[in-house]
Short mmCIF file of C-alpha atoms in Angstrom, two decimals:
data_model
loop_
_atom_site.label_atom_id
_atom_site.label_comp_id
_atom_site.label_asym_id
_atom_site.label_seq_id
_atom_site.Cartn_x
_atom_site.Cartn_y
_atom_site.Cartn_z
CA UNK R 465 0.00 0.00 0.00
CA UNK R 466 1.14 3.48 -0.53
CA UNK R 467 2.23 5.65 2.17
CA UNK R 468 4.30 9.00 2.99
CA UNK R 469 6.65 9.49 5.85
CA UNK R 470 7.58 13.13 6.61
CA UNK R 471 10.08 12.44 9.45
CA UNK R 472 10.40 15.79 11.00
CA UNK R 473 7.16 16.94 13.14
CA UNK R 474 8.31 20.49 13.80
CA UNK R 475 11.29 22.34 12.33
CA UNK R 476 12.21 25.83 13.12
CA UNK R 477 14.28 27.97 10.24
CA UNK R 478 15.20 31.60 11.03
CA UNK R 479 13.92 34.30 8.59
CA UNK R 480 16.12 34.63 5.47
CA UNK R 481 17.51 31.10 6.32
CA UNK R 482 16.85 28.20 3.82
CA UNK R 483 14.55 25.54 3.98
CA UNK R 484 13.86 22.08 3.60
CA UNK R 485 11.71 20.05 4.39
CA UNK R 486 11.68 16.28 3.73
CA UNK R 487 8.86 13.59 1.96
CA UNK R 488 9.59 10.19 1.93
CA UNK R 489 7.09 7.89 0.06
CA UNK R 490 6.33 4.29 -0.52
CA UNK R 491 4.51 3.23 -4.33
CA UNK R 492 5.12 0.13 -6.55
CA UNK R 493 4.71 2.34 -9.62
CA UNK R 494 5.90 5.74 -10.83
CA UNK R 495 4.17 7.72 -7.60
CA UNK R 496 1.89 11.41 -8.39
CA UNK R 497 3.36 13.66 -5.54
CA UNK R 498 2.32 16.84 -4.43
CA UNK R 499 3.30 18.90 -2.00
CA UNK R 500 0.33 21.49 0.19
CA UNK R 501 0.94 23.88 2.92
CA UNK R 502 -1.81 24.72 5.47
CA UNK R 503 -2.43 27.77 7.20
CA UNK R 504 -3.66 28.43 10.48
CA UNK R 505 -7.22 28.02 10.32
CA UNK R 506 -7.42 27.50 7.23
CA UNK R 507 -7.72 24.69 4.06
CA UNK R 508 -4.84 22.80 2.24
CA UNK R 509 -2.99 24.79 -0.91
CA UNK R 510 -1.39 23.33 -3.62
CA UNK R 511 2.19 24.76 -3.61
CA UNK R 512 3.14 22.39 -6.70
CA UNK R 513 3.25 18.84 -7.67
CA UNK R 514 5.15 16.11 -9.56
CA UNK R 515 3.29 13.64 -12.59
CA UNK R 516 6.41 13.03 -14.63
CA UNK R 517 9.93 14.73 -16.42
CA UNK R 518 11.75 17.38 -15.40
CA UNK R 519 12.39 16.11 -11.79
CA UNK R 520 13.10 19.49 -10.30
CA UNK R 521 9.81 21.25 -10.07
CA UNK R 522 8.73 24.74 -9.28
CA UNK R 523 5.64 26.21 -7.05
CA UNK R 524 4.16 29.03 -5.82
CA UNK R 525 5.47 31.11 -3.22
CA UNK R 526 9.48 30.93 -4.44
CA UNK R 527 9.11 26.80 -3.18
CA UNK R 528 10.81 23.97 -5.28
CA UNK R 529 10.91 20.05 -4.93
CA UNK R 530 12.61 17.98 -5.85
CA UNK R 531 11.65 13.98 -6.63
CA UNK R 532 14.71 11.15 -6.59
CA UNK R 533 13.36 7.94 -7.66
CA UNK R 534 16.17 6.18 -6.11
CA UNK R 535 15.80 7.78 -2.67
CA UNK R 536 11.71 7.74 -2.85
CA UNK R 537 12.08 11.12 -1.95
CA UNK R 538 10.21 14.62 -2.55
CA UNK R 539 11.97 16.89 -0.53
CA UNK R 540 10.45 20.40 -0.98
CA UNK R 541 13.07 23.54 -0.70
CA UNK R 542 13.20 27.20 -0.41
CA UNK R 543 16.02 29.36 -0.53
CA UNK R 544 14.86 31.86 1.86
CA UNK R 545 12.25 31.75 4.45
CA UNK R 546 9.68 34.19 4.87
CA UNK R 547 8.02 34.83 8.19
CA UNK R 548 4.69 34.30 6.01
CA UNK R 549 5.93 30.77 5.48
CA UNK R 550 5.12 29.53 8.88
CA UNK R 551 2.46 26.96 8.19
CA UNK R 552 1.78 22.95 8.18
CA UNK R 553 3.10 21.40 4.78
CA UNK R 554 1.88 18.34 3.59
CA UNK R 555 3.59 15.64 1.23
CA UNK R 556 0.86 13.61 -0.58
CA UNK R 557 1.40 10.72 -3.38
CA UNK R 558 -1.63 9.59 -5.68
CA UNK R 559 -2.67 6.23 -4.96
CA UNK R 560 -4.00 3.83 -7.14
CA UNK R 561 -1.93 4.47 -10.87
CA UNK R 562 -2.57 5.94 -13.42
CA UNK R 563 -5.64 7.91 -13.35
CA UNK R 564 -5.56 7.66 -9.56
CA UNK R 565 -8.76 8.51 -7.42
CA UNK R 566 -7.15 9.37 -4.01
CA UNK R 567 -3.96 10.76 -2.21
CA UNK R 568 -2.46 9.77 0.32
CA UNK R 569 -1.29 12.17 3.03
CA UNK R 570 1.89 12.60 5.18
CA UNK R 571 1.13 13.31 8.96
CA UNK R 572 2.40 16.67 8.47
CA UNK R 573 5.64 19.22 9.36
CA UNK R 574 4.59 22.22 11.09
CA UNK R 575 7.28 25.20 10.01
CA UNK R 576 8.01 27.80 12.55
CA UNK R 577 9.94 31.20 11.40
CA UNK R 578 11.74 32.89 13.97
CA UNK R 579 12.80 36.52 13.56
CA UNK P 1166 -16.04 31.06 -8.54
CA UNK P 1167 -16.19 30.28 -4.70
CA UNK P 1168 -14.41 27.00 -5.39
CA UNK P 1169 -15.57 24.34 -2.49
CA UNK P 1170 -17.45 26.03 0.36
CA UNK P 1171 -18.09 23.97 3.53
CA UNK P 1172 -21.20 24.20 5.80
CA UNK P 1173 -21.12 25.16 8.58
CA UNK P 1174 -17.84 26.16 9.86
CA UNK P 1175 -18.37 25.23 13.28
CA UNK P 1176 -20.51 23.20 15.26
CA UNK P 1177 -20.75 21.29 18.98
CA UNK P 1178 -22.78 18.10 19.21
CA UNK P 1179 -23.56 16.17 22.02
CA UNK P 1180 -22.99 12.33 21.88
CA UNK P 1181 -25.71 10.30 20.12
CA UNK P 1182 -27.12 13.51 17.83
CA UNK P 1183 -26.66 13.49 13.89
CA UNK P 1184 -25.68 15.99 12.20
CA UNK P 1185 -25.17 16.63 7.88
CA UNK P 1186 -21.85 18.41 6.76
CA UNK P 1187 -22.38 20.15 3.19
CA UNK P 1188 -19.66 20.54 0.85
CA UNK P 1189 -20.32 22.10 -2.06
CA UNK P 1190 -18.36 23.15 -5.57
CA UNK P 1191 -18.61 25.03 -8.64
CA UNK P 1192 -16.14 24.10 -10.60
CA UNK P 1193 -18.03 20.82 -12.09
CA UNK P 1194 -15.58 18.56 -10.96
CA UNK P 1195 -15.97 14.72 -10.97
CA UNK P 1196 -14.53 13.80 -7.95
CA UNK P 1197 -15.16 14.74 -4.44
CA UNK P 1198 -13.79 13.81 -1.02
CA UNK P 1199 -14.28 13.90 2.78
CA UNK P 1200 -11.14 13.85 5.16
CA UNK P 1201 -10.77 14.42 8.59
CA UNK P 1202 -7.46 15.92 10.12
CA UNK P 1203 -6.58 15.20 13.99
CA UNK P 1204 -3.26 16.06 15.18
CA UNK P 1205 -0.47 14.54 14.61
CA UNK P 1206 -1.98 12.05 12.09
CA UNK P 1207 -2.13 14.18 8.60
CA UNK P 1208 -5.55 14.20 6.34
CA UNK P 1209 -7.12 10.16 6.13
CA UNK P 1210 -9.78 9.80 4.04
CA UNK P 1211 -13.43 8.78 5.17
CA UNK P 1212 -15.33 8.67 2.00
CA UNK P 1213 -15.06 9.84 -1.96
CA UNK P 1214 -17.05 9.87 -5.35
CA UNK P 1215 -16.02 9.76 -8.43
CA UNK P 1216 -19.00 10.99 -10.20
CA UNK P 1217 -22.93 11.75 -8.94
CA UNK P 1218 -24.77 8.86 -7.44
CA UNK P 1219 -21.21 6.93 -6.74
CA UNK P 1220 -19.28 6.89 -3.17
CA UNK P 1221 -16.46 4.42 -1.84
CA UNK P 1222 -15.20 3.97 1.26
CA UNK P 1223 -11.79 5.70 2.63
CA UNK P 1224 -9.54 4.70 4.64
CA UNK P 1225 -11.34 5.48 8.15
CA UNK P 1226 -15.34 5.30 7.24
CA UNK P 1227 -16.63 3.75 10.11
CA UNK P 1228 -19.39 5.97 11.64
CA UNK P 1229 -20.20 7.82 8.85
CA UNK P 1230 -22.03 8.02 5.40
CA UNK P 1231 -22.28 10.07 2.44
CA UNK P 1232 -24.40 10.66 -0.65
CA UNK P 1233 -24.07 12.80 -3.76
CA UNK P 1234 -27.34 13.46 -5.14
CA UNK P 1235 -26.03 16.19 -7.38
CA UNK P 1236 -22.72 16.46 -9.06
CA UNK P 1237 -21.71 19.87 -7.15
CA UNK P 1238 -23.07 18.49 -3.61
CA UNK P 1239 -21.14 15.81 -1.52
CA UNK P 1240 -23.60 15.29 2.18
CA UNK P 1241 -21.12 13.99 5.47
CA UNK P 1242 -23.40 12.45 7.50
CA UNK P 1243 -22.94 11.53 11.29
CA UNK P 1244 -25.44 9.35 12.33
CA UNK P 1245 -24.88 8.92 15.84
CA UNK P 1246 -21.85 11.30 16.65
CA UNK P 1247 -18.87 10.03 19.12
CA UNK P 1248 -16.50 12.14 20.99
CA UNK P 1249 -14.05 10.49 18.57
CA UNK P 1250 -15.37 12.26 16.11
CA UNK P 1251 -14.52 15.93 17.06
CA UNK P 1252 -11.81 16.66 14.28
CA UNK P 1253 -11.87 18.88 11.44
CA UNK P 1254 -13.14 17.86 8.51
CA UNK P 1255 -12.33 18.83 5.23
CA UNK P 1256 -13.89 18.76 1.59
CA UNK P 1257 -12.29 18.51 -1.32
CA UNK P 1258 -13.19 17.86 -4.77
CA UNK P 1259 -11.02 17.48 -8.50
CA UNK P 1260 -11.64 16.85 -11.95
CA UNK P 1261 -11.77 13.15 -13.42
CA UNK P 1262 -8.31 14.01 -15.54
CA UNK P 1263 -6.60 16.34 -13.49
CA UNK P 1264 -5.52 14.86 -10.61
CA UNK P 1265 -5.08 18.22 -8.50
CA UNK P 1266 -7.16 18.65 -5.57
CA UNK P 1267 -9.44 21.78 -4.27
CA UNK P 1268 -9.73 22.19 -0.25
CA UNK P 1269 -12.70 23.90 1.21
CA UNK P 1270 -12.06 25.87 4.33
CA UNK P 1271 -12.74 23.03 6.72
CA UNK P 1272 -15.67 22.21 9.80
CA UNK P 1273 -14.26 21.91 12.93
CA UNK P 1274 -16.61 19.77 14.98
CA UNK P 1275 -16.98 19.10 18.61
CA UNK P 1276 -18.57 16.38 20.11
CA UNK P 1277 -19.30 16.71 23.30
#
């Protein structure tokens, strides 16, 4: 069965530092990953996602992520944090191939930005 | 477009009462889903559709049922609510081809 491990719970980056924030996923078959970020109080956000090619992919908000097969990883980067950034971030892969009807979440990595 | 709206935001139940969660969406999209998020365990999936008049069971659907009478509606119902059940819940819905989803803004529920 599929499943996501995002190891870290919390993680706390200073403003201006870089980020990143790690995805580690489990799938038989080439895996759909996507990567969300929750705000307090609020829904889930696509910040970008991976189907196929280029394996370095680029989001919203200045994030990138990058997918190594050989690793089963989709770590998700950014160069410099944002207080803004603080938020929940979610790894996801699409479960059940091609044409795939549900995801399957990580348990979550809050971000904290300290000044 | 308001994208997937969620009523209502809040509510407080006591044990045994039933309640109806309403997600809705505009965006005609085939696919629709109900998750729950409690802390420290991520989004799990308690029911989806993948078109009007179809549902399937998720991966924690015990206590609950759904229907989707109309494409844009997607009913969470509580039949007999547990204190197990306080969470948030969240909506979602996608189109059959694209495989993006579309959160609403979430129900936190209390049960009491």
């Amino acid at each position: 069965a599929q499943s996501v491990t995002q190891p870290d719970i919390h993680i706390t980056v200073s403003e201006g530092a870089s980020l990143e924030l790690r995805c580690n996923y489990s799938y038989g078959a080439t895996p759909y990953l996507f990567w969300y970020v929750q705000s307090p109080g609020q829904g889930l956000q696509l910040l970008l996602k991976y189907f196929s090619g280029d394996t370095l992919v680029q989001g919203i908000k200045g994030f990138e992520a990058e997918f190594k097969r050989s690793q089963s990883s989709f770590n998700l980067r950014k160069p410099s944090v944002h207080w803004s950034d603080a938020a929940e971030y979610f790894c996801a892969v699409g479960a059940g191939g091609t044409g795939f009807q549900k995801l399957v979440f990580g348990t979550g990595t809050r971000l904290l930005v300290s000044p | 477009n308001a994208g997937v709206t969620q009523t209502p935001k809040f509510r407080v139940l006591k044990t045994g009462q039933s309640m109806t969660l309403l997600c809705a969406q505009d965006m005609n999209h085939e696919y629709m889903y109900w998750y729950r998020q409690d802390p420290g365990m991520g989004l799990r999936l308690i029911h989806y559709s993948v078109g009007e008049g179809t549902t399937a069971k998720g991966e924690v659907p015990d206590g609950y049922n759904v229907s989707r009478l109309k494409k844009q509606n997607f009913l969470l119902g509580l039949e007999s609510a547990a204190p197990s059940q306080t969470s948030v819940y969240f909506c979602a819905s996608r189109t059959g081809t694209r495989y993006t989803q579309y959160f609403g803004p979430g129900t936190r529920l209390t049960v009491l």
